[in-house]
Coordinates of C-alpha atoms in Angstrom, one line a residue:
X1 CA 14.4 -46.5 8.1
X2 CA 16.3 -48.1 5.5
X3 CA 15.3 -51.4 4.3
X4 CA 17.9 -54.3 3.7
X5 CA 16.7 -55.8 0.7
X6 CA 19.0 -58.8 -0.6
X7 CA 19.5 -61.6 1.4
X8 CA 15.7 -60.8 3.0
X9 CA 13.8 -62.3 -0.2
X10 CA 16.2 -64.5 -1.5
X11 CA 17.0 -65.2 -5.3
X12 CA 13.7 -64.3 -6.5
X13 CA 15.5 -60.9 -6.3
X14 CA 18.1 -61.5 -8.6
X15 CA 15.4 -62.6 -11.5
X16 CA 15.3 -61.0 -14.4
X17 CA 12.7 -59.9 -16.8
X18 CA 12.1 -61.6 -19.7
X19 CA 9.0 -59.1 -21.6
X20 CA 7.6 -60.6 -25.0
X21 CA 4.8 -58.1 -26.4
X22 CA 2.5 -57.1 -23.6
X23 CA 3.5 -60.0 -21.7
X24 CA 5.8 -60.2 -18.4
X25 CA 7.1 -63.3 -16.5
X26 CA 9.1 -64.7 -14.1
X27 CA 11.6 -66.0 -16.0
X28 CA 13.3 -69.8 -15.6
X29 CA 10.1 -70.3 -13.4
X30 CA 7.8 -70.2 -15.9
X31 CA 7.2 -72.8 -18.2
X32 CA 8.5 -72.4 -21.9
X33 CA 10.8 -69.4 -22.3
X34 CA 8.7 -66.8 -24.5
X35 CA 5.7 -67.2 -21.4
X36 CA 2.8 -67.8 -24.3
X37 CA -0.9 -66.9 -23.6
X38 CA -2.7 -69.9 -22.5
X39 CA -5.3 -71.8 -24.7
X40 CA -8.1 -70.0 -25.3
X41 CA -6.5 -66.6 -24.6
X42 CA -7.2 -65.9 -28.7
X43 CA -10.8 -66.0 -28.5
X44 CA -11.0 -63.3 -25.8
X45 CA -11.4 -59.8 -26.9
X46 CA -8.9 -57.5 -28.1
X47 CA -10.4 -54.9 -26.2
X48 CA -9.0 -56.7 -22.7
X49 CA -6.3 -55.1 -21.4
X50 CA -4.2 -57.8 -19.3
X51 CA -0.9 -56.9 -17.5
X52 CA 0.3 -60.4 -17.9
X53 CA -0.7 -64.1 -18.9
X54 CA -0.3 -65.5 -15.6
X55 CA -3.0 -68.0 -15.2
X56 CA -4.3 -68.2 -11.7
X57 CA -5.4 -71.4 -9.9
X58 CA -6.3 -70.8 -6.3
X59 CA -5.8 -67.8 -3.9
X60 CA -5.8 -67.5 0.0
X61 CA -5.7 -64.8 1.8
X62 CA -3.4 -62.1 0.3
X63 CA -2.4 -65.0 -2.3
X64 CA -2.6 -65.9 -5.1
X65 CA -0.9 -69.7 -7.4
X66 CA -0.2 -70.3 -10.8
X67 CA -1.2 -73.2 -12.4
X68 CA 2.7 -72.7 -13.0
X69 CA 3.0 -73.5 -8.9
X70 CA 4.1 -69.7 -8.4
X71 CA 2.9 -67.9 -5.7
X72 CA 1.8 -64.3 -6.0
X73 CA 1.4 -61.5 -3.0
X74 CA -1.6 -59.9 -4.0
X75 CA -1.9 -55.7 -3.7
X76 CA -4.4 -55.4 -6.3
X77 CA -6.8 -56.8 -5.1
X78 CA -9.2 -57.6 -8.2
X79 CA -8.9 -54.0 -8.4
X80 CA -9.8 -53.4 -4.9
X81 CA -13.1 -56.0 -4.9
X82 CA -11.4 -58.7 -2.7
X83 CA -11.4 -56.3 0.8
X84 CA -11.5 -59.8 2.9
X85 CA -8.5 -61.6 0.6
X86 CA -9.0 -64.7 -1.4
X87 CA -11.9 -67.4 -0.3
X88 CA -12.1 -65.8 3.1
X89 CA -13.3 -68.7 4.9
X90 CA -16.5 -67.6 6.3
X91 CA -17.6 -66.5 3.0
X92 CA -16.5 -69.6 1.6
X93 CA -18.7 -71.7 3.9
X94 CA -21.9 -69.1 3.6
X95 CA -21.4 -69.5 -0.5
X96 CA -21.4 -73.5 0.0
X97 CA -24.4 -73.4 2.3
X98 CA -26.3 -71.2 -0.1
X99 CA -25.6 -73.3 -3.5
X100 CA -27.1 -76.4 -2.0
X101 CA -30.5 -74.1 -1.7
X102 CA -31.2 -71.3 -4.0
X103 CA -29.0 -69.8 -6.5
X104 CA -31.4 -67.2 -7.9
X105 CA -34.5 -65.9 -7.2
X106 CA -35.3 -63.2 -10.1
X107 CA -35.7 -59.5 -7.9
X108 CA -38.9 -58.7 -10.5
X109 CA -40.5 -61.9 -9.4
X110 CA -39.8 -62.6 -5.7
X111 CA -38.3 -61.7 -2.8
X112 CA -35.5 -64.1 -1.3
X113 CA -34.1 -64.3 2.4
X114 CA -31.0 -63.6 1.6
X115 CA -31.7 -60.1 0.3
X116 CA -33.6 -59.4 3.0
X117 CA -31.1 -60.2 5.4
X118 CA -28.7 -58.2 3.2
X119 CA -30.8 -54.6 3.4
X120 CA -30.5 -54.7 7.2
X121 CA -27.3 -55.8 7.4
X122 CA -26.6 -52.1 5.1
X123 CA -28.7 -50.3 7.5
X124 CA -26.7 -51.0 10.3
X125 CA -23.2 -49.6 8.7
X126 CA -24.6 -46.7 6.5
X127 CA -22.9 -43.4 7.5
X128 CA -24.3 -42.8 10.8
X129 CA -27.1 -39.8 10.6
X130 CA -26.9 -40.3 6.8
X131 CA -30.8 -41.8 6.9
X132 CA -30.0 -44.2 4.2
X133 CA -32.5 -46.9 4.9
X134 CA -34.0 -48.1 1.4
X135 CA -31.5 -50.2 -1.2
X136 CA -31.8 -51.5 -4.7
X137 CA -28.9 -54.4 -6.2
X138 CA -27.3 -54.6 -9.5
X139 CA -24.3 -56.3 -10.4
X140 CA -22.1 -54.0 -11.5
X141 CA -20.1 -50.5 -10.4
X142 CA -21.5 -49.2 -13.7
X143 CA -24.5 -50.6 -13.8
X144 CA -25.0 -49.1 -10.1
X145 CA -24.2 -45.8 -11.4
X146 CA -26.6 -45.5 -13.9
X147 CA -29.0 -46.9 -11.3
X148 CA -28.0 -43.6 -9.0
X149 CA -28.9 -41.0 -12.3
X150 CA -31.8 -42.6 -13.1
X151 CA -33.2 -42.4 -9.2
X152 CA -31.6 -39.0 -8.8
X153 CA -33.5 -37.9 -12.4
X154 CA -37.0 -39.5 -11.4
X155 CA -37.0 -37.9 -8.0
X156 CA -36.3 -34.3 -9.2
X157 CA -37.4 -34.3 -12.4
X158 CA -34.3 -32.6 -13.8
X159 CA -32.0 -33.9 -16.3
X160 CA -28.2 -33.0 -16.2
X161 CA -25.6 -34.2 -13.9
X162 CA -22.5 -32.9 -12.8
X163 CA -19.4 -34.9 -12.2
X164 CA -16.2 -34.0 -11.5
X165 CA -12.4 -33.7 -13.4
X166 CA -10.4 -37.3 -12.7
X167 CA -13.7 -39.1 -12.3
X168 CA -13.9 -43.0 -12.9
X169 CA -17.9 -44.1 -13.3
X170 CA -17.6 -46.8 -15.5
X171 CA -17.1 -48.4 -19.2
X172 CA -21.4 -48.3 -20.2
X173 CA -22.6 -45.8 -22.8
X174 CA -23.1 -43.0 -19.6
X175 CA -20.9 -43.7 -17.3
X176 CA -17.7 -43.9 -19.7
X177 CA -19.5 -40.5 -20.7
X178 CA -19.1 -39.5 -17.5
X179 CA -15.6 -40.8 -17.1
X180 CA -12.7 -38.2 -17.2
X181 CA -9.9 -40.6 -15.5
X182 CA -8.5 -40.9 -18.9
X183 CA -9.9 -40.8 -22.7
X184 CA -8.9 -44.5 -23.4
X185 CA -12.4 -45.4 -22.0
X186 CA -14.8 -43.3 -23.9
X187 CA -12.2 -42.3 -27.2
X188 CA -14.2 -43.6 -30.2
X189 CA -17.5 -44.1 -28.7
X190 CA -19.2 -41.0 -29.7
X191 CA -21.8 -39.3 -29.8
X192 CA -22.0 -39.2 -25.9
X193 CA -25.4 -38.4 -24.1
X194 CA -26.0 -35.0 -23.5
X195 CA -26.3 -33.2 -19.6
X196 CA -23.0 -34.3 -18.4
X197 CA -21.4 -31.2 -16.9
X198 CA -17.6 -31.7 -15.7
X199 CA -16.3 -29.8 -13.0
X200 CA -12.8 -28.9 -11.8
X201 CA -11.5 -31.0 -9.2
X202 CA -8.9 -29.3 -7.1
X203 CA -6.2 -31.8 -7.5
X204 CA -5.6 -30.7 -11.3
X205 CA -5.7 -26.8 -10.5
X206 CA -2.2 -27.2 -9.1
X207 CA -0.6 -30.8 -8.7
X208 CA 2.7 -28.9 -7.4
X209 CA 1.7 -26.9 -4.7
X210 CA -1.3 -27.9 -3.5
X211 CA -2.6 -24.0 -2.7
X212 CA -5.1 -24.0 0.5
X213 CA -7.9 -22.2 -0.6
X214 CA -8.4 -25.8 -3.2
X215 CA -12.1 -26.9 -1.7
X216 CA -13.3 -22.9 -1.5
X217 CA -11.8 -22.5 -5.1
X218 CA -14.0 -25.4 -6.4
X219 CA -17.2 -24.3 -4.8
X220 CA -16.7 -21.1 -6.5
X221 CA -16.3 -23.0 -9.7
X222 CA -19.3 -24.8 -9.0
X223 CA -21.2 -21.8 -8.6
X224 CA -20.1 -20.2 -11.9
X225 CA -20.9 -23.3 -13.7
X226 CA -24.8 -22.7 -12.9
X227 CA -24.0 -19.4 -13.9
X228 CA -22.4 -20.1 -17.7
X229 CA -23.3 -24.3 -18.4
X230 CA -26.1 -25.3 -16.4
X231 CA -29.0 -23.7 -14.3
X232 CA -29.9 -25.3 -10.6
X233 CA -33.3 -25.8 -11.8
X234 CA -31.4 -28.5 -14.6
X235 CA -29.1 -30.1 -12.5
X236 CA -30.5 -33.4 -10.8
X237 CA -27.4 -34.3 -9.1
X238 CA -23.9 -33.7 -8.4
X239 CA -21.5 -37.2 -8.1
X240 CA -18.0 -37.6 -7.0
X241 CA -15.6 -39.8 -5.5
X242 CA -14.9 -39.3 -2.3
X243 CA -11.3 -40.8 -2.8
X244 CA -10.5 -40.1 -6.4
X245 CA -9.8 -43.8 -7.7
X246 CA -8.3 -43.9 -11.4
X247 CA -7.7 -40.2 -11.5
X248 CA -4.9 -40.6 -8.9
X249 CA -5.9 -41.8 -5.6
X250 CA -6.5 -38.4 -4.2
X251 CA -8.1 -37.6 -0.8
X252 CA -10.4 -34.8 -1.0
X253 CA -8.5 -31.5 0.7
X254 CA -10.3 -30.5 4.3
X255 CA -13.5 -28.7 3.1
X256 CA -14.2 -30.6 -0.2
X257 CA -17.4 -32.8 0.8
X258 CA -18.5 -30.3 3.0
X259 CA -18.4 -27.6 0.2
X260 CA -20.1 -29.9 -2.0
X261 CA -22.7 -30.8 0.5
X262 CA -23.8 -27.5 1.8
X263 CA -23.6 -26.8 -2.7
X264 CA -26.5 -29.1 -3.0
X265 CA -28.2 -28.1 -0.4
X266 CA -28.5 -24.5 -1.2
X267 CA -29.5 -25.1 -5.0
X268 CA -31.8 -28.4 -4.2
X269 CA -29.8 -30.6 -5.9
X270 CA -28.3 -34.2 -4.7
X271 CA -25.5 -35.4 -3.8
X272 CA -24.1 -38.9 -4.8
X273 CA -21.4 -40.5 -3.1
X274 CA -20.0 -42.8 -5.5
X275 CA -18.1 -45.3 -3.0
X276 CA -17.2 -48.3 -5.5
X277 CA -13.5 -48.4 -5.2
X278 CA -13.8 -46.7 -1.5
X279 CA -16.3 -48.6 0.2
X280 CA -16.2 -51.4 2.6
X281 CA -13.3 -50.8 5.1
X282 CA -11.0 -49.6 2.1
X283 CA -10.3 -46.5 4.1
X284 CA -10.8 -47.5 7.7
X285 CA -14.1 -46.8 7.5
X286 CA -17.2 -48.9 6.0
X287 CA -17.5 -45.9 3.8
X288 CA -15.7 -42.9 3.0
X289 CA -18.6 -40.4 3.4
X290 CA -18.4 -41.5 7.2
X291 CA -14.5 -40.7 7.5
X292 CA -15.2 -37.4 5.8
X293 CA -18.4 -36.6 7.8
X294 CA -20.5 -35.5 4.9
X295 CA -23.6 -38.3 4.0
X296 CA -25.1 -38.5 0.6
X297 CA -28.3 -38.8 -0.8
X298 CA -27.4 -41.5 -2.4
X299 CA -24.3 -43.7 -2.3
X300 CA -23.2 -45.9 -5.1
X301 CA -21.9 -49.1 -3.6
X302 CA -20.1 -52.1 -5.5
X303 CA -16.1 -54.0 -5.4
X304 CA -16.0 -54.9 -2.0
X305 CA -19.7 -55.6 -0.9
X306 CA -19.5 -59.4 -1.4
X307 CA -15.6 -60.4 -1.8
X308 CA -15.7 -61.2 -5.6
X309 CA -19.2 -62.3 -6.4
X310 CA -20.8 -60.1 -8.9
X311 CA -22.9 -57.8 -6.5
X312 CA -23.5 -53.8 -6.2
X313 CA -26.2 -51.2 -5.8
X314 CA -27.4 -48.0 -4.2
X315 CA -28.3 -46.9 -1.3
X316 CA -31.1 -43.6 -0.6
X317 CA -34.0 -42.4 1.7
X318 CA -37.1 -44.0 1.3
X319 CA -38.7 -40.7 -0.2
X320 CA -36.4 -40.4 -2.6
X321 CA -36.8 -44.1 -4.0
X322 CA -40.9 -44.3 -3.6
X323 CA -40.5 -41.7 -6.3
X324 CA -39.9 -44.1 -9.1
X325 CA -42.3 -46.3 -10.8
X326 CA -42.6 -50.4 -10.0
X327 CA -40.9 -51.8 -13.1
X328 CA -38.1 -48.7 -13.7
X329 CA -35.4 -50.5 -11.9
X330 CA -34.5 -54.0 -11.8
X331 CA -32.2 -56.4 -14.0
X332 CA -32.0 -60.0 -14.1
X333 CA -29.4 -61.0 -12.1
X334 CA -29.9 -58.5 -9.8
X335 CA -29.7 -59.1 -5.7
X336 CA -28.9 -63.0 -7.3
X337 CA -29.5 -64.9 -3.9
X338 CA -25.9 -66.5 -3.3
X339 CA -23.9 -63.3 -4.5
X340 CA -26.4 -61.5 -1.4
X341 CA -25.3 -64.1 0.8
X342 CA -21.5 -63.7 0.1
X343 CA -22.5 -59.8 0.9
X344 CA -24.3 -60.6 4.2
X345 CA -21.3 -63.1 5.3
X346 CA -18.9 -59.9 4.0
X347 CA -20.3 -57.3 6.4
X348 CA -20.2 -60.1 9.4
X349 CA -16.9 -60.0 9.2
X350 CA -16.1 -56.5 8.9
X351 CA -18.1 -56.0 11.6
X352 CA -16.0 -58.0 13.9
X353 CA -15.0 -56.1 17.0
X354 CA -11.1 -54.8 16.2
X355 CA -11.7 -55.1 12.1
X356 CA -11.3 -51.7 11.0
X357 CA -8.6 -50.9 13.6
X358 CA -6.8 -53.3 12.0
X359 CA -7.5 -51.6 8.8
X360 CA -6.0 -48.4 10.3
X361 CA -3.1 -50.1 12.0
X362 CA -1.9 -52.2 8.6
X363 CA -2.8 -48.9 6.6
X364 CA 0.1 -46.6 9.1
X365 CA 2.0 -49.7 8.8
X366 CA 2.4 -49.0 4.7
X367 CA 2.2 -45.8 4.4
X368 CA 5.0 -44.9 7.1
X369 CA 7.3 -47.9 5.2
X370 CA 6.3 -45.8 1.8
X371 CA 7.1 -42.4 3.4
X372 CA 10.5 -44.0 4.5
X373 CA 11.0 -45.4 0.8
X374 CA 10.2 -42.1 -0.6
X375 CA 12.6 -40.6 2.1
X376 CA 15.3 -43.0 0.3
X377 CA 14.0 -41.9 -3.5
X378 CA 13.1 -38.9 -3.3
X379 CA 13.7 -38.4 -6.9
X380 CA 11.5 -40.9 -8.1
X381 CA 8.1 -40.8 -5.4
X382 CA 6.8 -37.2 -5.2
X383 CA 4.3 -38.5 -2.6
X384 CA 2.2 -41.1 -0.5
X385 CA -1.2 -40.5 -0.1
X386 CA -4.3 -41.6 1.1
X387 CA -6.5 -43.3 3.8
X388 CA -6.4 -46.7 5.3
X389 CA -5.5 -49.2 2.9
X390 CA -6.4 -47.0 0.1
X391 CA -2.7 -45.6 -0.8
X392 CA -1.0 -44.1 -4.4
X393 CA 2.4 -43.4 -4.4
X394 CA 2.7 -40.9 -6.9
X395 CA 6.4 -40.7 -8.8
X396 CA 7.7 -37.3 -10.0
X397 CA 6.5 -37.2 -14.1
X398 CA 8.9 -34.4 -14.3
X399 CA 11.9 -36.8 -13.2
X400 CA 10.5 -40.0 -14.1
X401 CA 10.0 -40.9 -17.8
X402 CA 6.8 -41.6 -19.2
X403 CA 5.3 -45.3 -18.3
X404 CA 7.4 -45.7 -15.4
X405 CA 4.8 -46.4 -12.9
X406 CA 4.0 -49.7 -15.7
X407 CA 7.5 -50.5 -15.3
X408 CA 7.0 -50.4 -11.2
X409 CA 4.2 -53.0 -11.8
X410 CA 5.8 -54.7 -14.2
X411 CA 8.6 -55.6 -12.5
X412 CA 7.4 -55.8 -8.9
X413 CA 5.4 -58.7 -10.9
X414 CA 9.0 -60.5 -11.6
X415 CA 9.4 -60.2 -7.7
X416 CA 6.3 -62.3 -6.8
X417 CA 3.6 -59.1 -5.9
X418 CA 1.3 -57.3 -8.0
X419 CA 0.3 -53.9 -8.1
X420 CA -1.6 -51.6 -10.5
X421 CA -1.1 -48.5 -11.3
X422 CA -4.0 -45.4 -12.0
X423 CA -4.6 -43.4 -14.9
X424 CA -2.5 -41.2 -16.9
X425 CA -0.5 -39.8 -13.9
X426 CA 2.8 -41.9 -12.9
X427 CA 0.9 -42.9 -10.0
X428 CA 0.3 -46.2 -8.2
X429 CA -2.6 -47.5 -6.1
X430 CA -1.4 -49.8 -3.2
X431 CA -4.4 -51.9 -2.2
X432 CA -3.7 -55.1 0.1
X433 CA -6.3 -57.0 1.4
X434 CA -8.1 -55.5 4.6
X435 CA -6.9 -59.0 6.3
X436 CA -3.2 -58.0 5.3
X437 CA -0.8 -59.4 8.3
X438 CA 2.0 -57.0 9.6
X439 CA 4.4 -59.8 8.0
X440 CA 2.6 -59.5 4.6
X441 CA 3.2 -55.5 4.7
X442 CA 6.6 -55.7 5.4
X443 CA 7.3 -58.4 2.6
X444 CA 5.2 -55.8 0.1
X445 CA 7.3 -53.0 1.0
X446 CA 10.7 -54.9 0.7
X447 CA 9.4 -56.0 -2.9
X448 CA 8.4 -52.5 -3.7
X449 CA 11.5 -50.7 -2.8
X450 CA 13.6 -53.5 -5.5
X451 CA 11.4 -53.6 -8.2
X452 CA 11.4 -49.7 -7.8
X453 CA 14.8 -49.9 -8.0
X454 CA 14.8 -52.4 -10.7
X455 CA 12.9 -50.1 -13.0
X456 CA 15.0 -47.0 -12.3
X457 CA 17.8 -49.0 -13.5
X458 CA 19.6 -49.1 -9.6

C-alpha cells in the first residue's frame, strides 16, 4: 500500500541538503550555514569515521536532540547496542541506584553482587537445551571475541580457527584478521596472525538466485577445506554469525546452523555463535541460536546486553571453561559493577511478559511497509530481509550507482531519522529500538520512502 508522503511530515520534507566534506545537515535549522565540526572535533582521530557532526544532547526512547534543539528518530541504534532505546527508564533508575554504591570492583580481585546477579540472570535466557551455564565479562564485542579463541584454543589444544566469508569480528589485531565484511578494517595492518581459515558463506556463491542446495553446498566446502587448508586435528573452532551483520544482513538459508553444527560435531571441533549485533531480542528471540534451533558451544555476547554501558562476554559449559588456567582471562574493567547492573536491569525488562512479541509484531510491521516500498521501487530495493527488528534492504548494485545506499543515509538524515548502511554491498540495516511504537514505524517508513526518493533524484 502506497504511502502519501507530503503533507504527512510536513516541511521537513521539502529541506534540502546542504553537504560540506564528509559532513551533512539539515539545512536553515542548523546553526551557521557550512554546519562546522564542533570544538574539539580536531583533536579526535582521523581514523573515526563519522556520518555527520551532529552533536547529541539527550535521547529518549527511539530519540535522539541536538544541542541544535533538533530532534532525531533513531534506527541505528548505536549500531544496534541501544535494544531498549535511549535512558530506558528502569535502567536509568538501576544505573542511579548503583553509582551511589560501587562503581568497580576489579573481577581479578573480588567478586561483586551485581555480577553475580548478572550470571543467573544469563542462565535463565541462554538457548534453551544449549547447557550454557558458566560466563566470563569483557567490555568489548572484540575483546569478547578474542576471549571465545582463546577458551576455544585452551580447551582443545588446537590452534586454527575457521570463520566464514562476510564475517564482522572486530577492529583488534585478530579479530580485524578475522574480519572479511570489508578490507577497510584490516588494509595496512599486516602481517596478520596465522590459523585463520575463511570459508565460503553461501550468500556470495550466488547473490542473484539464491540456488537451494546453499547450506548443503557450504558443508561440502567445509569438508574440502580439512581436506586442502586445514586438518580437524588443527582446527579448534568454527565461528559465525548467525545473522550476517556488516557483510549484508543475511539470514542463514534453512540448513545453515544445522550443517555447521552436526560439522563440528563429527570432526570434534566447536562451534561459536558470535551473537554481538544479533543478541538480545534483535531478532525476536534473546538470541539467534534459539530462533535457529542450533546452540553453541560458546556464544559471543556484547551491543545489547546492558543498553549502552560498555559491557560483553561469553558464554560456555562449565567443562569447557575449567579448562583454562586462574589468571588467563580477565581485564580490568571487566564485569565493572554498574555496567553489570545496567545488564541485569536490561534482561528484566526483556523479560517482561509480551516483550519479544512485540519485537515480532513491530518487526512484520517494517518489513511488510518495506516490502510495499520495494513493491513501489522495484528498481532501486532488490530485497528486504531479515528477522525481527534485524532488517537490510538491499538496493539493486546493478541499477543503482555505487554509494547509493550512503546517499539513502545521508539524506534520510536531512529528514530527521538515521540509518546506517553495511559493508560494501548497497545494503542497509534497519535497526529501531526493540521499544519502537507502531507510530514510530510508520513515521520511519514515510521518511524512508522520501529520502529514497530524494537520493534517486524522484
Amino acid at each position: 500500500m502506497m504511502r502519501s508522503l507530503m503533507g504527512r511530515t510536513g516541511p521537513t520534507l521539502a529541506r534540502q541538503w546542504h553537504v560540506f566534506g564528509n559532513t551533512a545537515c539539515r539545512g536553515a535549522s542548523h546553526k551557521g550555514a557550512a554546519c562546522p565540526p564542533p570544538d574539539g572535533a580536531s583533536r579526535i582521530g582521523a581514523g573515526i569515521g563519522r556520518m555527520s557532526n551532529l552533536v547529541m544532547e539527550r535521547g529518549e526512547g527511539s530519540w535522539l536532540y541536538t544541542t541544535d534543539g533538533e530532534r532525531y528518530l533513531d534506527f541505528g541504534t548505536g549500531i544496534g547496542v541501544l535494544n531498549l532505546g535511549h535512558c530506558h527508564p528502569k535502567v536509568t533508575a538501576a544505573v542511579h541506584k548503583q553509582v551511589d554504591k560501587l562503581w568497580h570492583a576489579q573481577v581479578n580481585v573480588s567478586h561483586h553482587d551485581q555480577m553475580g546477579e548478572l550470571t543467573g540472570k544469563l542462565q535463565k535466557v541462554m538457548p534453551p537445551g544449549s547447557g550454557l551455564d558458566t560466563f566470563l565479562f569483557v567490555t568489548s564485542g572484540s575483546e569478547a571475541v578474542e576471549t571465545a579463541v582463546k577458551l576455544a584454543r585452551h580447551a582443545t589444544g588446537k590452534p586454527n580457527i575457521i570463520v566464514f566469508q562476510g564475517g564482522y569480528h572486530g577492529r583488534t589485531l585478530l579479530t580485524m584478521s578475522m574480519t572479511t565484511s570489508k578490507t577497510i578494517y584490516r588494509a595496512g595492518y599486516g602481517p596478520h596472525p596465522a590459523g585463520i581459515f575463511v570459508a565460503p558463506h553461501p550468500y556470495f556463491r550466488d547473490r542473484e538466485n539464491r540456488l537451494g542446495d546453499a547450506a548443503a553446498w557450504t558443508i561440502e566446502q567445509l569438508e574440502v577445506m580439512l581436506l586442502q587448508q586445514t586438518t580437524k586435528e588443527e582446527v579448534c573452532a568454527v565461528i559465525i554469525e548467525p545473522v550476517l551483520g556488516e557483510g549484508g544482513y543475511v539470514p542463514p538459508p534453512p540448513g545453515l546452523l544445522q550443517g555447521i553444527r552436526e560439522f563440528c560435531d563429527r570432526h570434534g571441533i566447536l562451534y561459536i555463535a558470535d551473537e554481538v549485533q544479533s543478541g538480545f531480542g534483535r531478532t525476536g528471540c534473546m538470541f539467534a541460536s534459539e530462533r535457529y534451533g542450533v546452540s553453541p558451544d560458546i556464544l559471543v555476547f556484547a551491543k545489547g546486553v546492558a543498553s549502552g554501558m560498555p559491557l560483553a562476554g561469553i558464554a560456555s559449559r562449565r567443562s569447557l571453561m575449567d579448562k583454562q588456567p586462574a589468571g588467563s582471562q580477565g581485564g580490568t574493567y571487566a564485569g565493572n559493577a554498574v555496567a553489570c547492573t545496567a545488564a541485569n536491569a536490561t534482561i528484566e525488562v526483556m523479560t517482561e511478559a509480551g516483550f519479544m512479541q512485540h519485537v515480532e509484531e513491530r518487526g512484520k510491521q517494517l518489513t511488510e511497509g518495506l516490502l510495499a516500498i520495494q513493491k513501489a521501487h522495484p528498481d532501486l530495493i532488490k530485497e528486504v530481509r531479515g528477522p525481527g527488528l534485524m532488517i537490510g534492504v538491499d538496493f539493486d548494485d546493478s541499477k543503482v550507482e555505487k554509494g547509493f545506499a550512503s546517499k539513502v543515509t545521508k539524506a534520510s538524515l536531512n529528514r530527521g531519522m538515521i540509518l546506517l548502511s553495511t559493508g560494501i554491498f548497497e545494503t542497509l540495516r534497519v535497526i529501531p529500538p526493540l521499544i519502537v511504537s507502531s507510530s514510530e514505524v510508520e513515521q520511519g517508513l514515510e521518511i524512508f520512502e522520501a529520502a529514497l526518493k530524494d537520493a534517486a533524484g524522484q
